[in-house]
Amino acid sequence: MDKLVTHSCQQDMALVEKYARSGPRYTSYPTAPQFGEQFPVDSYLTEARGHHLGPLSLYVHIPFCRDICYYCACNKIVTREPGAAQRYLTSLRKEIAMQAELHGKRRPVRQMHWGGGSPTYLDNAQVTELMHDLASHFRLMDSGTREYSVELDPRTTAPGAIPLMKALGFNRVSLGIQDFDPLVQKSINRVQPYKMVRKLVDEIRHYDYRSLSFDLIYGLPHQDSITMADTLQKVIELKPDRIACFNYAHLPERFKSQRAIDRLTLPLASDKLQLQWQIAETLQAAGYLHIGLDHYVLPGDDLAVAQRAGNLQRNFQGYSLLLADDLVGMGVSSISQVGDCYVQNARNLEDYYADLARGELPIHRGYLTSSEDRLRRHVIMSLICNLSLDLASCQLPNGTSFWQHFGQESLALEEMQADGLVALDENRISITEQGRPFLRNVCMVFDQYLNPPEAAANTPRYSAVI
Ligand code: SF4
């Protein structure tokens, strides 16, 4: 067994060296760097008014955090200023009313997600106020297939928040765990002892939420195979339905808080690969299924069922069920996907407040997709969600076959096939077991906007693939 493991890791290491580059996580295609500031907001208004019937998905962004986690690359505002949340909610309420007016109040909201920052920055009264506001403008559902989820920070979840959120309609929660080792937690400035998390998990189970997700990160300071084994054992004991494992990208030039992390305490690239492999082995041995891009779920979880049925999707919140036609993002920096448009709100709080004070939607960037974008999006999303692509499902320009249209791409894929990452035939592209850690690389073959000189220079717009 040991020999096999060593051989497999050496092989993987050679592949990592060959394919190491930065790349998008494909929560959209085209990805956010393609969104332009010259985007005509009228295009979004037209798209929104043209889609009056299908179900909606809502995303609500709460940008505040009480403390900074050093590794964090999210768009957040660290503050303890009294009144910051209330001022934000006042503007958010205006945006909710404007978006509801635009999309019509009859579309059923089958998905909703509150993210951040930290939604648990809000106190219980503010959480109630915000949900009531959403309910009075949109058609929220209290039965049937729906996914209403919220991100919880175990350190700031207020007493009484778990029963309250359940009563307000949330049926899924995700917890930012990252790692249970005390030294790792201290070095990232996120101390949340196992006992605290266990108590919260017990409460979540008591209130019968439909699913519980954990976020973990590998590649953090002081992590090694021993700390990871201990963290994974604790995770398995708590048995979340879903586990997302993110690869930490150390980009201190870009994210100031990461400068507080001592580079010398970070695992090397080869150690990171071992950690990734250890996570995959341990979680799969514990009965989790690997659904793609470092996401693991229990076999009975809705995401596993959706993947088997071909109904899994990927959007700005990661993997989710395909339940809605359009996604409306509200709050500073949030992104909407409506019809053929992507739009993003102001990323800075002052601009966000100023636009809403003038009675305007705070849209600052956007992108109108072409038919070629939509074809490539279908290919990328199918690979990332289903781990395969049925070539017959692609809407190609008249008279062309898949391999004619993607002639250039086929050369890169043939090389990946020779390396054992993909299997190709006339009808299908499939990601092999060995190719799973390189899923992003396979998707990148179809990304028209990644230009090779920039990728070669490893411009750090995206995180490292491995
Ligand atoms: S990781 Fe989450 S809680 Fe920590 S600073 Fe970033 S957004 Fe805030």
Tab-separated table of C-alpha atoms and ligand atoms in Angstrom:
chain	number	residue	atom	x	y	z
A	1	MET	CA	0.000	0.000	0.000
A	2	ASP	CA	2.744	2.435	0.988
A	3	LYS	CA	4.548	1.783	-2.260
A	4	LEU	CA	1.421	2.428	-4.266
A	5	VAL	CA	0.793	5.654	-2.383
A	6	THR	CA	4.334	6.921	-2.940
A	7	HIS	CA	4.156	6.073	-6.624
A	8	SER	CA	0.787	7.779	-6.994
A	9	CYS	CA	2.035	10.914	-5.232
A	10	GLN	CA	5.187	11.070	-7.348
A	11	GLN	CA	3.084	10.797	-10.475
A	12	ASP	CA	0.731	13.474	-9.198
A	13	MET	CA	3.657	15.728	-8.284
A	14	ALA	CA	5.009	15.516	-11.840
A	15	LEU	CA	1.544	16.459	-13.122
A	16	VAL	CA	1.302	19.329	-10.621
A	17	GLU	CA	4.594	20.715	-11.863
A	18	LYS	CA	3.388	20.438	-15.438
A	19	TYR	CA	-0.051	21.964	-14.868
A	20	ALA	CA	0.670	24.413	-12.011
A	21	ARG	CA	-0.790	27.836	-12.849
A	22	SER	CA	-3.395	30.139	-11.449
A	23	GLY	CA	-6.965	29.746	-12.665
A	24	PRO	CA	-10.595	30.645	-11.977
A	25	ARG	CA	-12.952	28.589	-9.807
A	26	TYR	CA	-15.630	29.069	-12.486
A	27	THR	CA	-18.473	30.304	-10.367
A	28	SER	CA	-19.479	32.058	-13.603
A	29	TYR	CA	-18.381	32.112	-17.234
A	30	PRO	CA	-17.113	34.536	-18.345
A	31	THR	CA	-15.517	35.173	-14.950
A	32	ALA	CA	-15.800	38.455	-13.031
A	33	PRO	CA	-12.566	40.052	-14.400
A	34	GLN	CA	-14.327	40.231	-17.795
A	35	PHE	CA	-17.154	42.388	-16.420
A	36	GLY	CA	-16.811	45.959	-17.720
A	37	GLU	CA	-17.590	49.339	-16.177
A	38	GLN	CA	-18.994	50.622	-19.480
A	39	PHE	CA	-21.793	48.072	-19.274
A	40	PRO	CA	-25.178	49.678	-20.162
A	41	VAL	CA	-27.438	49.152	-17.113
A	42	ASP	CA	-30.438	49.313	-19.470
A	43	SER	CA	-29.471	45.876	-20.829
A	44	TYR	CA	-29.917	44.467	-17.325
A	45	LEU	CA	-33.266	46.243	-16.893
A	46	THR	CA	-34.487	44.838	-20.211
A	47	GLU	CA	-33.383	41.299	-19.315
A	48	ALA	CA	-34.994	41.527	-15.875
A	49	ARG	CA	-38.319	42.814	-17.240
A	50	GLY	CA	-38.329	40.058	-19.873
A	51	HIS	CA	-38.202	37.205	-17.337
A	52	HIS	CA	-41.400	37.495	-15.382
A	53	LEU	CA	-42.384	33.937	-14.603
A	54	GLY	CA	-39.637	31.502	-13.656
A	55	PRO	CA	-38.364	30.889	-10.124
A	56	LEU	CA	-35.785	33.203	-8.620
A	57	SER	CA	-32.696	32.768	-6.521
A	58	LEU	CA	-31.719	35.616	-4.148
A	59	TYR	CA	-28.287	36.347	-2.736
A	60	VAL	CA	-27.940	38.836	0.120
A	61	HIS	CA	-24.473	40.100	1.060
A	62	ILE	CA	-23.672	41.235	4.604
A	63	PRO	CA	-20.138	42.618	4.325
A	64	PHE	CA	-19.180	43.151	7.966
A	65	CYS	CA	-16.903	41.111	10.226
A	66	ARG	CA	-15.865	41.845	13.810
A	67	ASP	CA	-12.284	40.567	13.362
A	68	ILE	CA	-10.021	39.898	10.443
A	69	CYS	CA	-9.048	36.325	9.541
A	70	TYR	CA	-5.563	36.756	8.078
A	71	TYR	CA	-6.064	34.382	5.138
A	72	CYS	CA	-9.251	36.087	3.943
A	73	ALA	CA	-9.617	37.180	0.323
A	74	CYS	CA	-13.345	38.047	0.539
A	75	ASN	CA	-14.875	41.448	0.020
A	76	LYS	CA	-15.532	42.409	3.666
A	77	ILE	CA	-15.391	45.344	6.055
A	78	VAL	CA	-13.897	44.742	9.475
A	79	THR	CA	-15.582	47.045	11.949
A	80	ARG	CA	-17.144	47.180	15.384
A	81	GLU	CA	-18.601	50.628	14.818
A	82	PRO	CA	-22.030	50.841	16.476
A	83	GLY	CA	-24.729	51.531	13.899
A	84	ALA	CA	-22.727	50.201	10.902
A	85	ALA	CA	-25.149	47.309	10.353
A	86	GLN	CA	-28.256	49.462	10.789
A	87	ARG	CA	-27.046	52.035	8.273
A	88	TYR	CA	-26.328	49.227	5.808
A	89	LEU	CA	-29.760	47.644	6.308
A	90	THR	CA	-31.432	50.970	5.540
A	91	SER	CA	-29.770	51.066	2.096
A	92	LEU	CA	-30.225	47.333	1.511
A	93	ARG	CA	-33.952	47.766	2.138
A	94	LYS	CA	-34.116	50.316	-0.704
A	95	GLU	CA	-32.296	47.963	-3.040
A	96	ILE	CA	-34.605	45.062	-2.123
A	97	ALA	CA	-37.636	47.198	-2.982
A	98	MET	CA	-36.135	48.286	-6.324
A	99	GLN	CA	-35.099	44.773	-7.364
A	100	ALA	CA	-38.503	43.342	-6.385
A	101	GLU	CA	-40.224	46.032	-8.438
A	102	LEU	CA	-38.046	45.176	-11.418
A	103	HIS	CA	-38.434	41.386	-11.273
A	104	GLY	CA	-42.087	41.338	-10.357
A	105	LYS	CA	-43.407	40.126	-7.035
A	106	ARG	CA	-44.926	36.894	-8.339
A	107	ARG	CA	-41.833	34.856	-9.086
A	108	PRO	CA	-41.347	32.151	-6.435
A	109	VAL	CA	-38.052	32.429	-4.601
A	110	ARG	CA	-36.822	28.836	-4.550
A	111	GLN	CA	-33.297	29.636	-3.451
A	112	MET	CA	-31.875	32.200	-1.110
A	113	HIS	CA	-28.423	32.567	0.365
A	114	TRP	CA	-27.075	35.065	2.879
A	115	GLY	CA	-23.306	35.366	2.736
A	116	GLY	CA	-20.551	37.753	3.607
A	117	GLY	CA	-18.531	38.925	5.370
A	118	SER	CA	-20.565	37.460	8.181
A	119	PRO	CA	-24.378	37.375	8.206
A	120	THR	CA	-24.004	36.646	11.934
A	121	TYR	CA	-22.661	40.182	12.347
A	122	LEU	CA	-26.368	41.089	12.470
A	123	ASP	CA	-28.136	40.699	15.784
A	124	ASN	CA	-31.337	38.651	16.025
A	125	ALA	CA	-33.604	41.687	15.665
A	126	GLN	CA	-31.770	42.766	12.491
A	127	VAL	CA	-31.938	39.235	11.032
A	128	THR	CA	-35.711	39.226	11.629
A	129	GLU	CA	-36.110	42.719	10.163
A	130	LEU	CA	-34.172	41.772	7.012
A	131	MET	CA	-36.112	38.550	6.424
A	132	HIS	CA	-39.432	40.324	6.920
A	133	ASP	CA	-38.354	42.925	4.449
A	134	LEU	CA	-37.469	40.287	1.850
A	135	ALA	CA	-40.772	38.514	2.505
A	136	SER	CA	-42.794	41.677	2.060
A	137	HIS	CA	-41.225	42.367	-1.364
A	138	PHE	CA	-40.542	38.930	-2.852
A	139	ARG	CA	-42.645	35.782	-2.940
A	140	LEU	CA	-40.787	33.604	-0.456
A	141	MET	CA	-41.796	29.960	-0.139
A	142	ASP	CA	-42.517	28.119	3.062
A	143	SER	CA	-43.040	24.667	1.561
A	144	GLY	CA	-41.965	22.464	-1.353
A	145	THR	CA	-38.499	22.322	-2.841
A	146	ARG	CA	-36.560	25.316	-1.661
A	147	GLU	CA	-33.064	26.016	-0.430
A	148	TYR	CA	-32.660	28.888	2.002
A	149	SER	CA	-29.159	28.952	3.405
A	150	VAL	CA	-27.030	31.176	5.601
A	151	GLU	CA	-23.330	31.295	6.465
A	152	LEU	CA	-22.628	31.165	10.193
A	153	ASP	CA	-19.477	32.235	11.963
A	154	PRO	CA	-19.350	30.041	15.104
A	155	ARG	CA	-17.649	32.882	17.028
A	156	THR	CA	-20.419	35.413	16.408
A	157	THR	CA	-23.591	33.328	16.187
A	158	ALA	CA	-25.836	34.969	18.779
A	159	PRO	CA	-27.665	32.932	21.423
A	160	GLY	CA	-31.092	32.096	20.027
A	161	ALA	CA	-30.003	32.643	16.389
A	162	ILE	CA	-30.337	28.967	15.393
A	163	PRO	CA	-34.036	28.514	16.356
A	164	LEU	CA	-34.799	32.019	15.080
A	165	MET	CA	-33.280	31.407	11.635
A	166	LYS	CA	-35.116	28.096	11.347
A	167	ALA	CA	-38.386	29.821	12.236
A	168	LEU	CA	-37.662	32.525	9.637
A	169	GLY	CA	-37.357	29.894	6.899
A	170	PHE	CA	-33.682	28.921	6.598
A	171	ASN	CA	-33.255	25.193	6.058
A	172	ARG	CA	-29.500	24.987	5.403
A	173	VAL	CA	-26.515	26.408	7.215
A	174	SER	CA	-22.811	26.463	6.493
A	175	LEU	CA	-20.086	26.938	9.073
A	176	GLY	CA	-16.650	28.371	8.420
A	177	ILE	CA	-14.434	25.811	10.193
A	178	GLN	CA	-11.133	26.077	8.264
A	179	ASP	CA	-9.097	23.926	10.715
A	180	PHE	CA	-9.498	22.667	14.300
A	181	ASP	CA	-5.835	22.809	15.306
A	182	PRO	CA	-5.275	25.512	17.996
A	183	LEU	CA	-1.910	26.663	16.567
A	184	VAL	CA	-3.300	26.888	13.027
A	185	GLN	CA	-6.313	28.824	14.345
A	186	LYS	CA	-4.082	31.231	16.261
A	187	SER	CA	-1.827	31.839	13.274
A	188	ILE	CA	-4.795	32.818	11.089
A	189	ASN	CA	-6.454	34.880	13.843
A	190	ARG	CA	-9.551	32.726	13.925
A	191	VAL	CA	-9.778	31.015	17.292
A	192	GLN	CA	-12.902	28.867	17.615
A	193	PRO	CA	-12.338	25.834	19.848
A	194	TYR	CA	-13.783	22.471	18.874
A	195	LYS	CA	-16.077	22.526	21.931
A	196	MET	CA	-17.678	25.778	20.711
A	197	VAL	CA	-18.302	24.324	17.248
A	198	ARG	CA	-19.607	21.035	18.636
A	199	LYS	CA	-22.160	22.873	20.782
A	200	LEU	CA	-23.343	24.872	17.781
A	201	VAL	CA	-23.579	21.734	15.603
A	202	ASP	CA	-25.652	19.988	18.311
A	203	GLU	CA	-28.022	22.939	18.331
A	204	ILE	CA	-28.302	22.954	14.518
A	205	ARG	CA	-29.130	19.232	14.580
A	206	HIS	CA	-31.652	19.764	17.353
A	207	TYR	CA	-33.548	22.260	15.191
A	208	ASP	CA	-33.553	19.815	12.280
A	209	TYR	CA	-32.009	21.871	9.489
A	210	ARG	CA	-32.087	20.014	6.190
A	211	SER	CA	-28.334	20.227	5.734
A	212	LEU	CA	-25.172	21.390	7.423
A	213	SER	CA	-22.034	22.322	5.458
A	214	PHE	CA	-18.483	22.889	6.650
A	215	ASP	CA	-15.825	24.956	4.919
A	216	LEU	CA	-12.247	23.767	5.420
A	217	ILE	CA	-9.017	25.233	4.080
A	218	TYR	CA	-5.781	23.427	3.282
A	219	GLY	CA	-2.437	25.118	2.783
A	220	LEU	CA	-2.720	27.211	5.978
A	221	PRO	CA	0.274	27.994	8.233
A	222	HIS	CA	1.466	25.134	10.485
A	223	GLN	CA	-0.789	22.573	8.811
A	224	ASP	CA	0.759	19.152	8.287
A	225	SER	CA	-0.492	15.603	7.920
A	226	ILE	CA	-0.815	15.194	11.710
A	227	THR	CA	-2.895	18.349	12.291
A	228	MET	CA	-4.968	17.508	9.219
A	229	ALA	CA	-5.648	13.965	10.447
A	230	ASP	CA	-6.910	15.366	13.738
A	231	THR	CA	-9.066	18.025	12.040
A	232	LEU	CA	-10.577	15.457	9.674
A	233	GLN	CA	-11.336	13.074	12.518
A	234	LYS	CA	-13.231	15.836	14.345
A	235	VAL	CA	-15.058	16.799	11.143
A	236	ILE	CA	-16.113	13.192	10.550
A	237	GLU	CA	-17.376	12.940	14.144
A	238	LEU	CA	-19.587	15.991	13.560
A	239	LYS	CA	-20.786	14.488	10.250
A	240	PRO	CA	-21.725	17.551	8.181
A	241	ASP	CA	-23.730	16.713	5.050
A	242	ARG	CA	-21.410	18.757	2.844
A	243	ILE	CA	-17.736	19.682	3.093
A	244	ALA	CA	-16.025	22.246	0.886
A	245	CYS	CA	-12.222	22.232	1.073
A	246	PHE	CA	-10.581	25.349	-0.278
A	247	ASN	CA	-6.992	25.676	-1.342
A	248	TYR	CA	-5.398	28.666	0.442
A	249	ALA	CA	-3.802	31.050	-2.060
A	250	HIS	CA	-1.085	33.155	-0.427
A	251	LEU	CA	-1.138	36.471	-2.317
A	252	PRO	CA	0.100	39.037	0.245
A	253	GLU	CA	0.789	41.639	-2.488
A	254	ARG	CA	-2.919	41.629	-3.212
A	255	PHE	CA	-4.563	40.894	0.172
A	256	LYS	CA	-2.982	43.007	2.895
A	257	SER	CA	-4.114	40.882	5.857
A	258	GLN	CA	-2.181	37.920	4.453
A	259	ARG	CA	1.041	39.815	5.236
A	260	ALA	CA	0.479	38.822	8.875
A	261	ILE	CA	1.096	35.193	7.849
A	262	ASP	CA	4.715	34.057	8.014
A	263	ARG	CA	5.506	32.542	4.625
A	264	LEU	CA	7.937	30.102	6.250
A	265	THR	CA	5.124	28.449	8.210
A	266	LEU	CA	3.163	27.608	5.048
A	267	PRO	CA	3.226	24.064	3.660
A	268	LEU	CA	5.246	23.618	0.448
A	269	ALA	CA	3.431	22.887	-2.828
A	270	SER	CA	4.283	19.176	-2.482
A	271	ASP	CA	2.953	19.159	1.113
A	272	LYS	CA	-0.236	20.839	-0.066
A	273	LEU	CA	-0.742	18.133	-2.616
A	274	GLN	CA	-0.290	15.525	0.146
A	275	LEU	CA	-2.878	17.367	2.263
A	276	GLN	CA	-5.307	17.457	-0.640
A	277	TRP	CA	-4.765	13.751	-1.211
A	278	GLN	CA	-5.145	13.028	2.535
A	279	ILE	CA	-8.456	14.929	2.610
A	280	ALA	CA	-9.782	13.022	-0.401
A	281	GLU	CA	-8.719	9.614	0.972
A	282	THR	CA	-9.970	10.224	4.507
A	283	LEU	CA	-13.336	11.692	3.572
A	284	GLN	CA	-14.037	9.067	0.922
A	285	ALA	CA	-13.089	6.301	3.379
A	286	ALA	CA	-15.618	7.861	5.783
A	287	GLY	CA	-18.356	7.527	3.154
A	288	TYR	CA	-18.313	10.966	1.503
A	289	LEU	CA	-18.599	11.321	-2.263
A	290	HIS	CA	-16.260	13.672	-4.117
A	291	ILE	CA	-18.536	15.688	-6.395
A	292	GLY	CA	-15.821	17.859	-7.960
A	293	LEU	CA	-13.541	20.818	-7.156
A	294	ASP	CA	-12.770	19.767	-3.568
A	295	HIS	CA	-16.437	19.335	-2.558
A	296	TYR	CA	-17.519	16.237	-0.644
A	297	VAL	CA	-21.060	15.219	0.274
A	298	LEU	CA	-22.810	12.329	1.994
A	299	PRO	CA	-24.425	9.978	-0.584
A	300	GLY	CA	-27.984	10.905	0.456
A	301	ASP	CA	-27.367	14.669	0.288
A	302	ASP	CA	-29.378	16.636	-2.284
A	303	LEU	CA	-26.191	17.642	-4.135
A	304	ALA	CA	-25.217	13.990	-4.680
A	305	VAL	CA	-28.735	13.209	-5.883
A	306	ALA	CA	-28.665	16.285	-8.166
A	307	GLN	CA	-25.325	15.264	-9.656
A	308	ARG	CA	-26.692	11.807	-10.475
A	309	ALA	CA	-29.750	13.434	-12.094
A	310	GLY	CA	-27.679	16.063	-13.972
A	311	ASN	CA	-29.278	18.926	-12.000
A	312	LEU	CA	-26.213	20.248	-10.238
A	313	GLN	CA	-25.149	23.822	-10.954
A	314	ARG	CA	-22.319	26.071	-9.971
A	315	ASN	CA	-22.783	29.729	-9.212
A	316	PHE	CA	-21.261	32.429	-7.032
A	317	GLN	CA	-22.076	30.415	-3.890
A	318	GLY	CA	-20.387	27.261	-5.204
A	319	TYR	CA	-22.274	24.068	-6.037
A	320	SER	CA	-26.052	24.120	-5.581
A	321	LEU	CA	-29.237	22.579	-6.926
A	322	LEU	CA	-30.550	23.907	-10.205
A	323	LEU	CA	-33.798	25.396	-8.919
A	324	ALA	CA	-34.081	28.905	-10.369
A	325	ASP	CA	-33.733	30.654	-13.717
A	326	ASP	CA	-32.189	33.904	-12.501
A	327	LEU	CA	-30.021	34.942	-9.572
A	328	VAL	CA	-30.526	38.401	-8.063
A	329	GLY	CA	-27.681	39.572	-5.830
A	330	MET	CA	-28.301	42.365	-3.340
A	331	GLY	CA	-25.853	44.191	-1.129
A	332	VAL	CA	-22.458	45.735	-1.738
A	333	SER	CA	-20.320	43.848	-4.340
A	334	SER	CA	-22.970	41.195	-4.979
A	335	ILE	CA	-23.358	39.706	-8.453
A	336	SER	CA	-26.576	38.932	-10.334
A	337	GLN	CA	-27.050	36.601	-13.275
A	338	VAL	CA	-30.249	37.430	-15.099
A	339	GLY	CA	-31.018	36.163	-18.612
A	340	ASP	CA	-27.923	36.797	-20.713
A	341	CYS	CA	-26.455	39.360	-18.274
A	342	TYR	CA	-24.095	39.381	-15.352
A	343	VAL	CA	-24.003	42.558	-13.260
A	344	GLN	CA	-22.043	43.445	-10.144
A	345	ASN	CA	-22.893	46.047	-7.525
A	346	ALA	CA	-20.481	48.731	-6.305
A	347	ARG	CA	-17.666	47.083	-4.387
A	348	ASN	CA	-17.189	50.038	-2.107
A	349	LEU	CA	-19.675	50.907	0.593
A	350	GLU	CA	-19.703	54.669	-0.021
A	351	ASP	CA	-20.571	54.222	-3.728
A	352	TYR	CA	-23.230	51.687	-2.783
A	353	TYR	CA	-24.856	54.129	-0.330
A	354	ALA	CA	-24.583	57.097	-2.722
A	355	ASP	CA	-26.275	55.278	-5.642
A	356	LEU	CA	-29.186	54.124	-3.512
A	357	ALA	CA	-29.555	57.571	-1.938
A	358	ARG	CA	-30.037	58.899	-5.513
A	359	GLY	CA	-32.681	56.210	-6.128
A	360	GLU	CA	-30.461	54.250	-8.556
A	361	LEU	CA	-29.559	50.568	-8.556
A	362	PRO	CA	-25.920	50.390	-7.406
A	363	ILE	CA	-24.754	48.462	-10.500
A	364	HIS	CA	-21.162	49.294	-11.415
A	365	ARG	CA	-20.034	46.562	-13.790
A	366	GLY	CA	-21.601	44.019	-16.063
A	367	TYR	CA	-21.343	41.715	-19.012
A	368	LEU	CA	-23.733	40.668	-21.756
A	369	THR	CA	-22.952	37.101	-22.864
A	370	SER	CA	-22.662	36.139	-26.542
A	371	SER	CA	-23.829	32.816	-27.986
A	372	GLU	CA	-20.181	31.687	-28.002
A	373	ASP	CA	-19.906	32.558	-24.279
A	374	ARG	CA	-23.041	30.563	-23.550
A	375	LEU	CA	-21.737	27.543	-25.479
A	376	ARG	CA	-18.439	27.669	-23.584
A	377	ARG	CA	-20.281	28.205	-20.300
A	378	HIS	CA	-22.318	25.074	-20.959
A	379	VAL	CA	-19.130	23.079	-21.634
A	380	ILE	CA	-17.315	24.388	-18.536
A	381	MET	CA	-20.286	24.040	-16.184
A	382	SER	CA	-21.030	20.538	-17.418
A	383	LEU	CA	-17.429	19.459	-16.805
A	384	ILE	CA	-17.306	21.062	-13.370
A	385	CYS	CA	-20.721	19.778	-12.215
A	386	ASN	CA	-21.092	16.424	-13.969
A	387	LEU	CA	-17.380	15.641	-14.436
A	388	SER	CA	-18.221	14.897	-18.049
A	389	LEU	CA	-19.664	16.540	-21.137
A	390	ASP	CA	-22.142	14.927	-23.512
A	391	LEU	CA	-21.095	16.511	-26.817
A	392	ALA	CA	-24.635	16.173	-28.188
A	393	SER	CA	-25.862	18.593	-25.495
A	394	CYS	CA	-23.879	21.503	-27.013
A	395	GLN	CA	-25.614	24.072	-29.207
A	396	LEU	CA	-23.041	24.502	-31.953
A	397	PRO	CA	-23.160	26.949	-34.860
A	398	ASN	CA	-24.997	25.406	-37.817
A	399	GLY	CA	-23.140	22.751	-39.737
A	400	THR	CA	-20.175	22.322	-37.377
A	401	SER	CA	-19.265	19.371	-35.224
A	402	PHE	CA	-17.948	19.774	-31.671
A	403	TRP	CA	-14.390	18.859	-32.634
A	404	GLN	CA	-14.453	21.172	-35.645
A	405	HIS	CA	-15.576	24.073	-33.500
A	406	PHE	CA	-13.063	23.322	-30.744
A	407	GLY	CA	-10.153	22.235	-32.976
A	408	GLN	CA	-7.535	24.187	-31.025
A	409	GLU	CA	-8.897	22.969	-27.701
A	410	SER	CA	-8.823	19.345	-28.885
A	411	LEU	CA	-5.006	19.495	-29.086
A	412	ALA	CA	-4.735	20.489	-25.422
A	413	LEU	CA	-7.270	17.824	-24.458
A	414	GLU	CA	-5.368	15.114	-26.332
A	415	GLU	CA	-2.297	15.966	-24.272
A	416	MET	CA	-4.395	15.776	-21.103
A	417	GLN	CA	-5.700	12.412	-22.262
A	418	ALA	CA	-2.103	11.189	-22.678
A	419	ASP	CA	-1.452	12.363	-19.089
A	420	GLY	CA	-4.475	10.396	-17.851
A	421	LEU	CA	-6.555	13.432	-16.833
A	422	VAL	CA	-9.436	13.030	-19.300
A	423	ALA	CA	-10.988	10.309	-21.446
A	424	LEU	CA	-12.172	11.382	-24.909
A	425	ASP	CA	-14.420	9.689	-27.400
A	426	GLU	CA	-16.679	10.784	-30.243
A	427	ASN	CA	-19.568	11.557	-27.924
A	428	ARG	CA	-18.147	12.528	-24.572
A	429	ILE	CA	-15.348	14.153	-22.560
A	430	SER	CA	-14.928	12.594	-19.102
A	431	ILE	CA	-12.714	13.621	-16.215
A	432	THR	CA	-10.808	10.600	-14.895
A	433	GLU	CA	-10.232	9.870	-11.203
A	434	GLN	CA	-6.624	11.005	-11.621
A	435	GLY	CA	-7.798	14.135	-13.410
A	436	ARG	CA	-10.049	15.406	-10.596
A	437	PRO	CA	-7.402	17.582	-8.919
A	438	PHE	CA	-6.885	19.156	-12.385
A	439	LEU	CA	-10.559	19.827	-13.101
A	440	ARG	CA	-9.952	23.564	-13.291
A	441	ASN	CA	-7.144	23.023	-15.820
A	442	VAL	CA	-9.518	21.064	-18.067
A	443	CYS	CA	-12.137	23.834	-17.842
A	444	MET	CA	-9.482	26.443	-18.593
A	445	VAL	CA	-8.922	24.845	-22.010
A	446	PHE	CA	-12.365	26.187	-23.005
A	447	ASP	CA	-11.937	29.649	-21.464
A	448	GLN	CA	-11.594	32.074	-24.326
A	449	TYR	CA	-10.479	34.932	-22.095
A	450	LEU	CA	-7.402	33.406	-20.491
A	451	ASN	CA	-4.566	34.684	-22.529
A	452	PRO	CA	-1.442	32.532	-22.471
A	453	PRO	CA	1.224	35.267	-21.921
A	454	GLU	CA	-0.629	36.492	-18.858
A	455	ALA	CA	-1.040	32.964	-17.536
A	456	ALA	CA	2.638	32.247	-18.143
A	457	ALA	CA	3.518	35.328	-16.096
A	458	ASN	CA	1.232	33.884	-13.428
A	459	THR	CA	-0.552	37.171	-12.919
A	460	PRO	CA	-2.264	36.608	-9.557
A	461	ARG	CA	-5.855	37.430	-10.509
A	462	TYR	CA	-6.864	33.873	-9.707
A	463	SER	CA	-5.781	31.381	-7.078
A	464	ALA	CA	-3.408	28.504	-7.816
A	465	VAL	CA	-5.126	25.466	-9.283
A	466	ILE	CA	-3.207	23.110	-6.922
B	1	SF4	S1	-13.017	34.663	6.558
B	1	SF4	FE1	-15.153	35.299	6.831
B	1	SF4	S2	-15.211	35.995	8.968
B	1	SF4	FE2	-13.047	35.936	8.411
B	1	SF4	S3	-12.556	38.020	7.706
B	1	SF4	FE3	-13.133	36.809	5.900
B	1	SF4	S4	-15.286	37.173	5.584
B	1	SF4	FE4	-14.798	37.811	7.690
